[in-house]
Short mmCIF file of C-alpha atoms in Angstrom, two decimals:
data_model
loop_
_atom_site.label_atom_id
_atom_site.label_comp_id
_atom_site.label_asym_id
_atom_site.label_seq_id
_atom_site.Cartn_x
_atom_site.Cartn_y
_atom_site.Cartn_z
CA MET A 294 -48.00 -30.81 29.58
CA ALA A 295 -47.44 -31.12 25.85
CA ARG A 296 -44.62 -29.02 24.49
CA ILE A 297 -45.57 -26.35 22.01
CA ALA A 298 -43.75 -26.96 18.79
CA GLU A 299 -41.39 -24.16 17.82
CA PRO A 300 -42.10 -22.53 14.46
CA PRO A 301 -39.73 -23.68 11.73
CA ARG A 302 -36.69 -21.48 11.28
CA PRO A 303 -36.41 -19.63 7.99
CA PRO A 304 -33.83 -21.15 5.67
CA ALA A 305 -30.39 -19.54 5.79
CA PRO A 306 -29.81 -17.14 2.91
CA ARG A 307 -27.89 -18.64 0.02
CA PRO A 308 -24.38 -17.18 -0.31
CA TYR A 309 -23.95 -14.84 -3.26
CA LEU A 310 -20.36 -16.01 -3.79
CA GLU A 311 -18.90 -19.41 -2.89
CA LEU A 312 -15.34 -20.62 -3.32
CA LEU A 313 -15.10 -24.39 -2.84
CA ASP A 314 -11.73 -26.10 -2.29
CA VAL A 315 -9.88 -23.49 -4.38
CA ALA A 316 -6.13 -24.02 -4.88
CA LYS A 317 -3.46 -22.10 -6.78
CA HIS A 318 0.29 -22.50 -7.31
CA PHE A 319 2.79 -20.09 -8.82
CA GLY A 320 5.76 -22.19 -9.82
CA GLY A 321 6.89 -23.91 -6.64
CA VAL A 322 5.00 -21.51 -4.38
CA GLN A 323 1.58 -22.59 -3.08
CA ALA A 324 -0.56 -19.44 -2.89
CA LEU A 325 -3.87 -21.13 -1.94
CA ALA A 326 -4.41 -24.65 -0.62
CA GLY A 327 -8.01 -25.87 -0.70
CA VAL A 328 -9.70 -22.69 0.53
CA SER A 329 -13.49 -22.58 0.89
CA VAL A 330 -15.30 -19.30 1.60
CA ALA A 331 -18.96 -18.21 1.43
CA VAL A 332 -19.88 -14.54 1.00
CA GLU A 333 -23.41 -13.31 1.75
CA GLN A 334 -25.16 -10.85 -0.54
CA GLY A 335 -25.29 -7.21 0.57
CA SER A 336 -22.40 -7.58 3.01
CA VAL A 337 -18.78 -6.55 3.43
CA HIS A 338 -16.66 -9.70 3.66
CA ALA A 339 -13.07 -8.95 4.67
CA VAL A 340 -10.07 -11.20 3.92
CA VAL A 341 -6.99 -10.70 6.10
CA GLY A 342 -3.61 -12.35 6.52
CA GLU A 343 0.10 -11.74 6.34
CA ASN A 344 1.80 -10.87 3.07
CA GLY A 345 1.98 -14.13 1.15
CA ALA A 346 -1.06 -15.57 2.91
CA GLY A 347 -3.01 -15.72 -0.37
CA LYS A 348 -5.40 -12.78 0.08
CA SER A 349 -4.69 -11.02 -3.20
CA THR A 350 -4.58 -14.33 -5.08
CA LEU A 351 -8.06 -15.14 -3.80
CA GLY A 352 -9.30 -11.71 -4.87
CA ARG A 353 -7.72 -12.03 -8.32
CA ILE A 354 -9.35 -15.44 -8.82
CA VAL A 355 -12.77 -14.01 -7.95
CA ALA A 356 -12.21 -11.06 -10.34
CA GLY A 357 -11.06 -13.27 -13.23
CA ALA A 358 -7.44 -12.09 -13.30
CA VAL A 359 -6.10 -15.53 -12.33
CA ALA A 360 -7.53 -19.01 -12.93
CA PRO A 361 -7.50 -21.51 -10.04
CA ASP A 362 -5.67 -24.82 -10.41
CA ARG A 363 -8.44 -26.63 -8.59
CA GLY A 364 -11.82 -25.96 -7.03
CA ARG A 365 -15.15 -24.39 -7.98
CA ILE A 366 -16.63 -20.90 -7.87
CA LEU A 367 -20.38 -20.32 -7.56
CA LEU A 368 -21.93 -16.91 -8.23
CA ASP A 369 -25.52 -16.67 -6.97
CA GLY A 370 -25.64 -20.47 -7.00
CA VAL A 371 -24.40 -20.80 -10.60
CA PRO A 372 -20.94 -22.29 -11.38
CA VAL A 373 -18.69 -19.78 -13.13
CA SER A 374 -15.19 -19.90 -14.63
CA PHE A 375 -13.86 -16.50 -15.64
CA ARG A 376 -11.09 -16.36 -18.23
CA SER A 377 -10.43 -12.61 -17.86
CA PRO A 378 -11.40 -9.58 -15.74
CA ARG A 379 -13.55 -8.39 -18.64
CA GLU A 380 -15.50 -11.63 -18.62
CA ALA A 381 -15.98 -11.31 -14.86
CA LEU A 382 -17.15 -7.72 -15.26
CA GLU A 383 -19.72 -8.84 -17.85
CA ARG A 384 -21.08 -11.20 -15.17
CA GLY A 385 -21.31 -8.41 -12.60
CA VAL A 386 -17.98 -8.89 -10.77
CA GLY A 387 -15.68 -5.85 -10.63
CA ALA A 388 -12.35 -5.19 -8.94
CA ILE A 389 -10.65 -2.13 -7.44
CA ALA A 390 -6.88 -2.59 -7.23
CA GLN A 391 -4.53 -0.95 -4.71
CA GLU A 392 -3.04 0.97 -7.65
CA PRO A 393 -6.00 1.91 -9.89
CA PHE A 394 -5.90 1.25 -13.61
CA VAL A 395 -6.91 4.21 -15.74
CA VAL A 396 -5.92 5.35 -19.22
CA PRO A 397 -4.35 8.69 -18.31
CA GLN A 398 -4.91 10.37 -21.68
CA LEU A 399 -8.66 9.67 -21.68
CA SER A 400 -11.32 11.59 -19.79
CA VAL A 401 -12.99 10.28 -16.66
CA ALA A 402 -16.19 9.47 -18.58
CA GLU A 403 -14.25 7.64 -21.32
CA ASN A 404 -12.45 5.55 -18.69
CA VAL A 405 -15.70 4.67 -16.93
CA PHE A 406 -17.34 3.41 -20.15
CA LEU A 407 -14.11 2.05 -21.67
CA GLY A 408 -15.04 -0.69 -24.16
CA VAL A 409 -18.79 0.01 -23.95
CA GLU A 410 -18.86 3.63 -25.11
CA PRO A 411 -22.05 4.73 -26.88
CA ARG A 412 -21.21 4.74 -30.60
CA SER A 413 -23.01 5.16 -33.87
CA ALA A 414 -21.41 3.73 -37.02
CA GLY A 415 -18.15 3.48 -35.08
CA VAL A 416 -18.22 7.13 -34.01
CA LEU A 417 -18.24 8.03 -30.31
CA ARG A 418 -21.48 9.77 -29.28
CA GLY A 419 -20.07 12.46 -27.01
CA ARG A 420 -23.36 13.88 -25.73
CA LYS A 421 -24.75 10.43 -24.98
CA LEU A 422 -21.53 9.56 -23.13
CA ARG A 423 -21.71 12.75 -21.06
CA ASP A 424 -25.37 12.17 -20.20
CA ALA A 425 -24.77 8.53 -19.24
CA TYR A 426 -21.80 9.51 -17.08
CA ALA A 427 -23.68 12.33 -15.34
CA ALA A 428 -26.57 10.01 -14.46
CA LEU A 429 -24.23 7.30 -13.17
CA ALA A 430 -22.10 9.70 -11.08
CA GLU A 431 -25.23 11.26 -9.55
CA SER A 432 -26.69 7.86 -8.65
CA ALA A 433 -23.40 6.94 -6.94
CA GLY A 434 -23.14 10.31 -5.18
CA PHE A 435 -19.76 11.15 -6.76
CA ASP A 436 -18.83 14.76 -7.50
CA LEU A 437 -16.28 13.99 -10.20
CA ALA A 438 -16.09 15.92 -13.48
CA GLY A 439 -16.48 13.57 -16.43
CA THR A 440 -14.39 15.79 -18.71
CA ALA A 441 -11.29 15.76 -16.45
CA ALA A 442 -8.23 13.86 -17.67
CA ALA A 443 -8.03 10.63 -15.65
CA GLY A 444 -4.25 10.88 -15.39
CA SER A 445 -4.52 14.19 -13.53
CA LEU A 446 -6.64 12.73 -10.70
CA ARG A 447 -5.46 11.82 -7.21
CA THR A 448 -5.45 8.13 -6.32
CA ALA A 449 -8.70 8.48 -4.35
CA ASP A 450 -10.51 9.91 -7.38
CA GLN A 451 -9.01 7.29 -9.70
CA GLN A 452 -10.52 4.66 -7.40
CA LYS A 453 -13.90 6.36 -7.85
CA VAL A 454 -13.41 5.98 -11.61
CA GLU A 455 -12.91 2.23 -11.14
CA ILE A 456 -15.97 1.99 -8.90
CA LEU A 457 -18.06 3.82 -11.49
CA ARG A 458 -16.67 1.53 -14.20
CA ALA A 459 -17.88 -1.47 -12.21
CA LEU A 460 -21.28 0.12 -11.57
CA SER A 461 -21.66 0.99 -15.26
CA ARG A 462 -21.58 -2.77 -15.95
CA ASP A 463 -24.13 -3.31 -13.17
CA ALA A 464 -21.58 -5.06 -10.93
CA HIS A 465 -23.20 -6.64 -7.89
CA LEU A 466 -19.91 -7.89 -6.41
CA ILE A 467 -16.82 -5.67 -6.09
CA VAL A 468 -13.42 -6.92 -4.91
CA MET A 469 -11.39 -4.15 -3.24
CA ASP A 470 -7.70 -5.00 -2.75
CA GLU A 471 -6.00 -2.61 -0.28
CA PRO A 472 -8.19 0.31 -1.44
CA THR A 473 -7.00 2.74 1.25
CA ALA A 474 -3.25 1.96 1.25
CA ALA A 475 -2.37 5.12 -0.69
CA LEU A 476 -5.09 7.40 0.72
CA SER A 477 -5.01 10.12 3.35
CA ALA A 478 -7.15 9.83 6.50
CA ARG A 479 -9.84 12.06 4.99
CA GLU A 480 -9.86 10.20 1.66
CA THR A 481 -10.04 6.90 3.56
CA GLU A 482 -13.16 8.01 5.44
CA GLN A 483 -14.73 9.14 2.16
CA LEU A 484 -14.08 5.71 0.64
CA HIS A 485 -15.59 4.05 3.71
CA GLU A 486 -18.77 6.08 3.19
CA ILE A 487 -18.84 4.95 -0.45
CA VAL A 488 -18.55 1.31 0.65
CA ARG A 489 -21.40 1.75 3.12
CA ARG A 490 -23.61 3.31 0.43
CA LEU A 491 -22.83 0.49 -2.00
CA VAL A 492 -23.74 -2.17 0.57
CA SER A 493 -26.95 -0.37 1.59
CA ALA A 494 -27.91 -0.45 -2.11
CA GLY A 495 -27.50 -4.25 -2.12
CA ARG A 496 -23.97 -4.57 -3.50
CA THR A 497 -21.53 -7.11 -2.08
CA ILE A 498 -17.95 -6.14 -1.20
CA VAL A 499 -14.95 -8.42 -0.75
CA LEU A 500 -12.46 -6.26 1.16
CA ILE A 501 -8.78 -7.20 1.29
CA SER A 502 -6.97 -4.98 3.77
CA HIS A 503 -3.97 -4.86 6.11
CA PHE A 504 -5.68 -2.24 8.27
CA LEU A 505 -7.38 -4.26 10.98
CA ARG A 506 -9.22 -1.28 12.45
CA GLU A 507 -10.70 -0.64 9.01
CA VAL A 508 -11.68 -4.29 8.71
CA LEU A 509 -13.49 -4.30 12.04
CA ASP A 510 -15.24 -0.97 11.36
CA LEU A 511 -16.49 -1.87 7.87
CA SER A 512 -16.96 -5.61 7.56
CA ASP A 513 -19.74 -7.98 8.56
CA THR A 514 -17.61 -11.12 8.24
CA VAL A 515 -13.86 -11.76 8.34
CA THR A 516 -11.92 -14.61 6.75
CA VAL A 517 -8.36 -15.19 7.99
CA LEU A 518 -5.75 -16.86 5.77
CA ARG A 519 -2.30 -18.06 6.76
CA ASP A 520 0.25 -19.60 4.38
CA GLY A 521 -2.44 -20.11 1.73
CA ARG A 522 -4.76 -21.99 4.07
CA LEU A 523 -8.05 -21.02 5.71
CA VAL A 524 -7.69 -20.38 9.43
CA ARG A 525 -11.30 -19.36 10.12
CA THR A 526 -14.28 -17.30 8.97
CA ALA A 527 -16.17 -15.47 11.72
CA PRO A 528 -18.50 -12.50 12.30
CA ALA A 529 -16.50 -9.28 12.57
CA ALA A 530 -18.35 -8.49 15.80
CA ALA A 531 -16.72 -11.55 17.39
CA GLU A 532 -13.18 -10.43 16.50
CA THR A 533 -10.71 -7.91 17.89
CA GLU A 534 -7.46 -6.60 16.46
CA SER A 535 -5.56 -8.89 18.84
CA SER A 536 -7.56 -11.98 17.89
CA LEU A 537 -7.05 -11.29 14.19
CA VAL A 538 -3.31 -10.76 14.64
CA GLU A 539 -2.98 -14.02 16.55
CA ALA A 540 -4.93 -15.89 13.87
CA MET A 541 -2.86 -14.33 11.07
CA LEU A 542 0.53 -14.97 12.67
CA GLY A 543 -0.21 -18.13 14.60
CA ARG A 544 1.08 -16.33 17.70
CA SER A 545 0.39 -13.17 19.66
CA LEU A 546 2.21 -9.93 18.88
CA THR A 547 3.16 -8.47 22.24
CA SER A 548 4.08 -5.02 20.97
CA ALA A 549 3.56 -3.24 17.67
CA PHE A 550 6.77 -1.20 17.99
CA PRO A 551 10.26 -2.03 19.25
CA THR A 552 11.78 -0.13 22.16
CA LYS A 553 13.17 3.29 21.27
CA HIS A 554 16.86 3.90 21.92
CA VAL A 555 17.37 7.62 22.38
CA PRO A 556 20.59 8.86 20.71
CA PRO A 557 23.00 10.93 22.83
CA HIS A 558 22.55 14.71 22.69
CA ASP A 559 26.09 15.17 21.41
CA ALA A 560 25.69 12.68 18.54
CA PRO A 561 27.27 14.09 15.37
CA VAL A 562 25.08 15.77 12.76
CA LEU A 563 24.90 13.56 9.66
CA LEU A 564 22.57 15.70 7.57
CA SER A 565 22.22 19.47 7.72
CA VAL A 566 19.57 21.25 5.62
CA ARG A 567 19.37 25.04 5.41
CA GLU A 568 16.69 27.13 3.65
CA LEU A 569 16.15 24.45 1.03
CA VAL A 570 13.91 25.44 -1.89
CA ALA A 571 12.85 22.86 -4.48
CA PRO A 572 9.66 21.96 -6.39
CA GLY A 573 6.99 21.60 -3.67
CA VAL A 574 9.40 22.63 -0.88
CA GLU A 575 9.81 26.09 0.69
CA SER A 576 12.72 27.07 2.98
CA ALA A 577 13.21 23.73 4.75
CA THR A 578 15.75 23.82 7.60
CA PHE A 579 16.64 20.98 10.00
CA ASP A 580 19.45 18.73 11.28
CA LEU A 581 19.58 14.95 11.57
CA ARG A 582 21.92 13.32 14.09
CA ALA A 583 23.49 9.89 14.14
CA GLY A 584 21.16 7.28 15.63
CA GLU A 585 18.10 9.52 15.29
CA ILE A 586 14.82 8.64 13.60
CA LEU A 587 13.28 11.90 12.41
CA GLY A 588 9.62 11.64 11.44
CA LEU A 589 8.11 13.75 8.64
CA ALA A 590 4.34 14.07 9.13
CA GLY A 591 1.67 15.94 7.19
CA LEU A 592 -1.25 15.54 4.86
CA VAL A 593 -0.95 13.99 1.40
CA GLY A 594 0.51 16.72 -0.82
CA ALA A 595 2.17 18.57 2.08
CA GLY A 596 5.61 18.27 0.47
CA ARG A 597 7.17 15.37 2.37
CA THR A 598 8.02 13.23 -0.66
CA GLU A 599 9.13 16.34 -2.56
CA LEU A 600 11.55 17.17 0.27
CA ALA A 601 12.86 13.58 0.29
CA ARG A 602 13.50 13.67 -3.47
CA ALA A 603 15.31 17.00 -3.17
CA LEU A 604 17.55 15.65 -0.40
CA TYR A 605 18.33 12.54 -2.46
CA GLY A 606 19.19 14.49 -5.59
CA ALA A 607 16.19 13.18 -7.54
CA ALA A 608 14.67 16.68 -7.81
CA LYS A 609 16.35 19.96 -8.71
CA VAL A 610 17.23 22.23 -5.79
CA THR A 611 16.57 25.92 -6.56
CA SER A 612 18.41 27.33 -3.54
CA GLY A 613 19.59 26.46 -0.06
CA SER A 614 22.09 23.87 1.11
CA VAL A 615 22.22 20.16 1.94
CA THR A 616 25.33 19.01 3.80
CA LEU A 617 26.18 15.36 4.46
CA GLY A 618 28.50 14.77 7.40
CA GLU A 619 31.68 16.60 8.25
CA ARG A 620 33.05 16.50 4.70
CA GLY A 621 30.16 18.61 3.47
CA LYS A 622 29.37 16.36 0.54
CA ARG A 623 26.02 16.81 -1.15
CA GLY A 624 24.45 14.42 -3.59
CA ARG A 625 23.40 16.28 -6.74
CA SER A 626 22.00 13.03 -8.17
CA PRO A 627 20.85 9.71 -6.68
CA ARG A 628 24.15 8.07 -7.73
CA ARG A 629 26.22 10.76 -6.03
CA SER A 630 24.00 10.61 -2.95
CA LEU A 631 24.62 6.87 -2.65
CA SER A 632 28.35 7.44 -2.99
CA ALA A 633 28.17 10.08 -0.24
CA GLY A 634 26.33 7.71 2.10
CA LEU A 635 22.69 8.78 1.62
CA ALA A 636 20.19 6.16 0.47
CA MET A 637 16.45 6.29 -0.12
CA ILE A 638 13.60 3.77 -0.08
CA PRO A 639 11.02 5.34 -2.43
CA GLU A 640 7.29 5.73 -1.84
CA SER A 641 6.30 3.40 -4.69
CA ARG A 642 8.21 0.14 -4.97
CA LYS A 643 6.35 -0.57 -8.22
CA ASP A 644 7.15 2.67 -10.03
CA GLU A 645 10.49 3.69 -8.52
CA GLY A 646 11.86 0.84 -6.45
CA LEU A 647 11.95 -2.55 -8.15
CA ILE A 648 12.36 -4.03 -11.62
CA PHE A 649 9.61 -6.64 -11.44
CA ALA A 650 10.77 -8.75 -14.40
CA ARG A 651 14.24 -9.16 -12.84
CA SER A 652 15.19 -11.63 -10.14
CA VAL A 653 15.26 -11.01 -6.42
CA THR A 654 19.08 -11.22 -6.52
CA GLU A 655 19.42 -8.72 -9.37
CA ASN A 656 17.13 -6.22 -7.64
CA ALA A 657 19.03 -6.49 -4.38
CA SER A 658 22.43 -6.05 -6.02
CA LEU A 659 21.58 -2.99 -8.14
CA SER A 660 23.20 -0.60 -5.67
CA ARG A 661 26.53 -2.52 -5.75
CA LEU A 662 26.96 -3.44 -9.40
CA ARG A 663 30.25 -1.55 -9.78
CA SER A 664 31.88 -3.39 -6.91
CA LEU A 665 30.50 -6.72 -8.18
CA ALA A 666 31.87 -6.29 -11.70
CA SER A 667 35.26 -6.87 -13.28
CA PHE A 668 36.09 -5.02 -16.49
CA GLY A 669 32.43 -4.02 -16.84
CA VAL A 670 31.07 -7.57 -16.47
CA VAL A 671 29.03 -8.52 -13.37
CA ARG A 672 30.45 -11.62 -11.70
CA ARG A 673 27.29 -13.58 -11.10
CA ALA A 674 28.68 -15.90 -8.43
CA ARG A 675 29.95 -12.93 -6.43
CA GLU A 676 26.61 -11.15 -6.98
CA ARG A 677 24.60 -14.14 -5.75
CA ALA A 678 26.73 -14.61 -2.64
CA THR A 679 26.67 -10.91 -1.71
CA ALA A 680 22.94 -10.51 -2.30
CA ARG A 681 22.02 -13.77 -0.56
CA ALA A 682 23.75 -12.81 2.67
CA MET A 683 21.87 -9.49 2.89
CA LEU A 684 18.54 -10.95 1.74
CA GLU A 685 18.77 -13.55 4.49
CA ASP A 686 19.67 -10.87 7.03
CA CYS A 687 16.52 -8.99 5.98
CA ASP A 688 14.45 -12.20 6.27
CA VAL A 689 13.21 -12.21 2.67
CA ARG A 690 10.95 -15.24 2.16
CA GLY A 691 8.43 -16.71 -0.27
CA ALA A 692 10.41 -17.65 -3.41
CA ARG A 693 13.84 -18.60 -4.64
CA PHE A 694 16.17 -15.63 -4.98
CA SER A 695 16.50 -16.49 -8.68
CA ALA A 696 12.75 -15.97 -9.15
CA PRO A 697 11.33 -12.64 -10.41
CA VAL A 698 10.88 -10.17 -7.57
CA GLY A 699 7.28 -9.71 -8.73
CA ALA A 700 6.54 -13.24 -7.44
CA LEU A 701 7.11 -12.06 -3.86
CA SER A 702 4.46 -10.64 -1.55
CA GLY A 703 4.44 -6.90 -0.89
CA GLY A 704 6.16 -7.25 2.46
CA ASN A 705 8.98 -9.31 1.03
CA GLN A 706 9.37 -6.92 -1.90
CA GLN A 707 9.84 -4.14 0.62
CA LYS A 708 12.48 -6.19 2.42
CA VAL A 709 14.34 -6.57 -0.91
CA LEU A 710 14.49 -2.76 -1.07
CA PHE A 711 15.96 -2.71 2.44
CA ALA A 712 18.52 -5.37 1.44
CA ARG A 713 19.59 -3.27 -1.54
CA THR A 714 19.85 -0.20 0.68
CA LEU A 715 21.88 -1.94 3.38
CA LEU A 716 24.37 -3.22 0.79
CA CYS A 717 25.33 0.47 0.32
CA ARG A 718 26.12 0.80 4.05
CA PRO A 719 24.40 4.21 4.23
CA ARG A 720 25.00 6.75 6.97
CA VAL A 721 21.67 8.46 6.23
CA LEU A 722 18.50 6.64 5.11
CA ILE A 723 15.31 8.26 3.83
CA ALA A 724 12.39 5.82 4.16
CA ASP A 725 9.29 7.08 2.33
CA GLU A 726 6.19 5.10 3.39
CA PRO A 727 8.31 1.97 4.09
CA THR A 728 5.35 -0.15 5.27
CA ARG A 729 2.70 0.82 2.70
CA GLY A 730 0.75 -2.26 1.62
CA VAL A 731 2.54 -4.42 4.19
CA ASP A 732 0.88 -6.73 6.73
CA ILE A 733 1.27 -6.38 10.48
CA GLY A 734 3.88 -9.13 10.82
CA ALA A 735 6.08 -7.71 8.05
CA LYS A 736 5.58 -4.23 9.49
CA ARG A 737 7.12 -5.31 12.77
CA ALA A 738 10.08 -6.82 10.89
CA ILE A 739 10.61 -3.50 9.07
CA TYR A 740 10.30 -1.56 12.33
CA ASP A 741 12.99 -3.80 13.82
CA LEU A 742 15.23 -3.12 10.80
CA LEU A 743 14.80 0.65 11.14
CA THR A 744 15.48 0.70 14.88
CA SER A 745 18.50 -1.60 14.54
CA LEU A 746 19.93 0.69 11.86
CA ALA A 747 19.40 3.71 14.13
CA ALA A 748 20.99 1.86 17.04
CA GLY A 749 24.01 1.30 14.80
CA GLY A 750 24.38 5.03 14.21
CA VAL A 751 22.46 5.52 10.97
CA GLY A 752 20.36 8.69 10.76
CA ILE A 753 16.86 7.99 9.42
CA VAL A 754 14.27 10.33 7.90
CA LEU A 755 10.93 8.49 8.18
CA ILE A 756 7.95 9.58 6.09
CA SER A 757 4.64 7.93 6.95
CA SER A 758 0.95 8.72 6.65
CA GLU A 759 0.28 6.52 9.69
CA LEU A 760 0.60 8.69 12.79
CA GLU A 761 0.90 5.64 15.03
CA GLU A 762 3.97 4.63 13.04
CA ILE A 763 5.53 8.09 13.31
CA LEU A 764 4.89 8.29 17.05
CA GLY A 765 5.97 4.69 17.67
CA LEU A 766 9.34 5.00 15.91
CA ALA A 767 10.48 8.63 15.70
CA HIS A 768 12.53 10.49 18.31
CA ARG A 769 11.46 13.83 16.84
CA VAL A 770 8.75 14.90 14.38
CA LEU A 771 8.65 17.67 11.79
CA VAL A 772 5.17 18.57 10.50
CA MET A 773 4.88 19.85 6.93
CA ARG A 774 2.08 21.88 5.40
CA ARG A 775 2.01 23.32 1.87
CA GLY A 776 5.71 22.67 1.34
CA ARG A 777 6.88 24.24 4.61
CA ILE A 778 8.01 22.79 7.93
CA VAL A 779 5.46 24.35 10.29
CA ALA A 780 6.16 22.54 13.56
CA GLU A 781 8.88 20.57 15.35
CA LEU A 782 7.70 18.23 18.12
CA GLU A 783 9.77 16.30 20.63
CA GLY A 784 9.29 14.64 24.01
CA GLU A 785 5.93 14.95 25.75
CA VAL A 786 4.47 17.36 23.17
CA MET A 787 4.93 14.73 20.45
CA GLN A 788 1.27 13.70 20.43
CA GLU A 789 -1.23 12.83 17.71
CA ALA A 790 -3.38 15.88 18.50
CA ALA A 791 -0.39 18.22 18.15
CA ILE A 792 0.59 16.72 14.78
CA LEU A 793 -2.95 16.97 13.42
CA GLY A 794 -3.33 20.49 14.78
CA ALA A 795 -0.23 21.66 12.91
CA ALA A 796 -1.14 19.75 9.72
CA PHE A 797 -4.67 21.17 9.58
CA ALA A 798 -3.98 24.68 10.95
CA ASP A 799 -4.73 26.54 7.70
CA GLU A 800 -7.93 24.63 7.05
CA LYS A 801 -9.20 25.25 10.58
CA ALA A 802 -8.50 28.95 10.20
CA ALA A 803 -10.35 29.00 6.90
CA VAL A 804 -13.38 27.31 8.45
CA ALA A 805 -13.32 29.76 11.39
#
């Protein structure tokens, strides 16, 4: 019997974005090595990898912020070579950075139409601007006042400003680099809904994220990079968190968190806080013992960072007491806190932690400059030797220690902060979002650092918006809401549901 010929298959859709053999070096560091990726139109294409794998470099090349050393880029089949983000935006390619760029003094509407404002004879047409903004915000489904000052917005709303800016230029491709790193759980879900609406309207999203659950929930396709090289590109439906971790690291990660070592019940109290009142903090009272990791949980804006700053002496204390150790010393400024044995890793390494134009060595040694100087002059050889030993202990990689710290990946930048902190030999450490913007491999390294410090007798106050991190590391959890400590959880009751119940108690009552 003659075989019936099968009907011809429809041709595969042409990729909307193609990167062909793209390479990029920064000094002696190879960020990308001959990477080729194809992104289909109307899809979410995720890019994952460890810090330093080349994810952000790839995104910046697509968005015109960085030029490749080699390779070609095709946009809808047409070769392109962007010399700036503005040029990319004019061709319909926008970018949303982890830390949004807005002009704080301008209104939301002025930021959205920045550079393309409706003008007549050089004069801004305010009514036309308001009308254009209202129509754009309504089409995107954003309830965001155009007259609000952009600098007064939360990070989640500033990201909406950047999305609207891209849409105002009719962007068909949007690169999102760690868009949810600084968002609460609720704000993250809202952004996910925005991404889904954009894709359903035919937009294409390149998503760079460390959150593998987010990647699997949102994306259609996943590209894995390791050490600047392409490992594989596969449908998201064919991947799991474990398979992505193994591809990223080149090995399996047997456990996300190290084993907890419970401190003895009679361990000495290193930090005693009584009825502390400070900006954003109301009547905080707790003790921290040697070898204990105390988690601070709560929603964004609950007062956790405000409490940390008050303890460290970076915010004015109105009333109450903070006692460090048996001597009763209290740091009334960050410098005095360091001298008394209390150190802090701040929430934002960019704004409060590192000096990006300075070298890795100089950033690590900042906390010990007095001891490294003679007659007011820093002895560079002594500085290099001291910093190098601690940087190597903290496993800082990716560039020479003489290179600017800004050349390092986010995970290695965070390790530099730990190296600086450990040079102080603190007895108490406040770690505010220590793994924000850090990949899963670097996270585990930071977890190991925290648990080893606790095992050595250091008391740690851990602030994190990731409940898994709090539960995986902390021996005890304090839940904050509206500036107050509203719950203390320990042992079997230290569960995710209990933390969320305490954090949302007021809102649930309001709904009821």
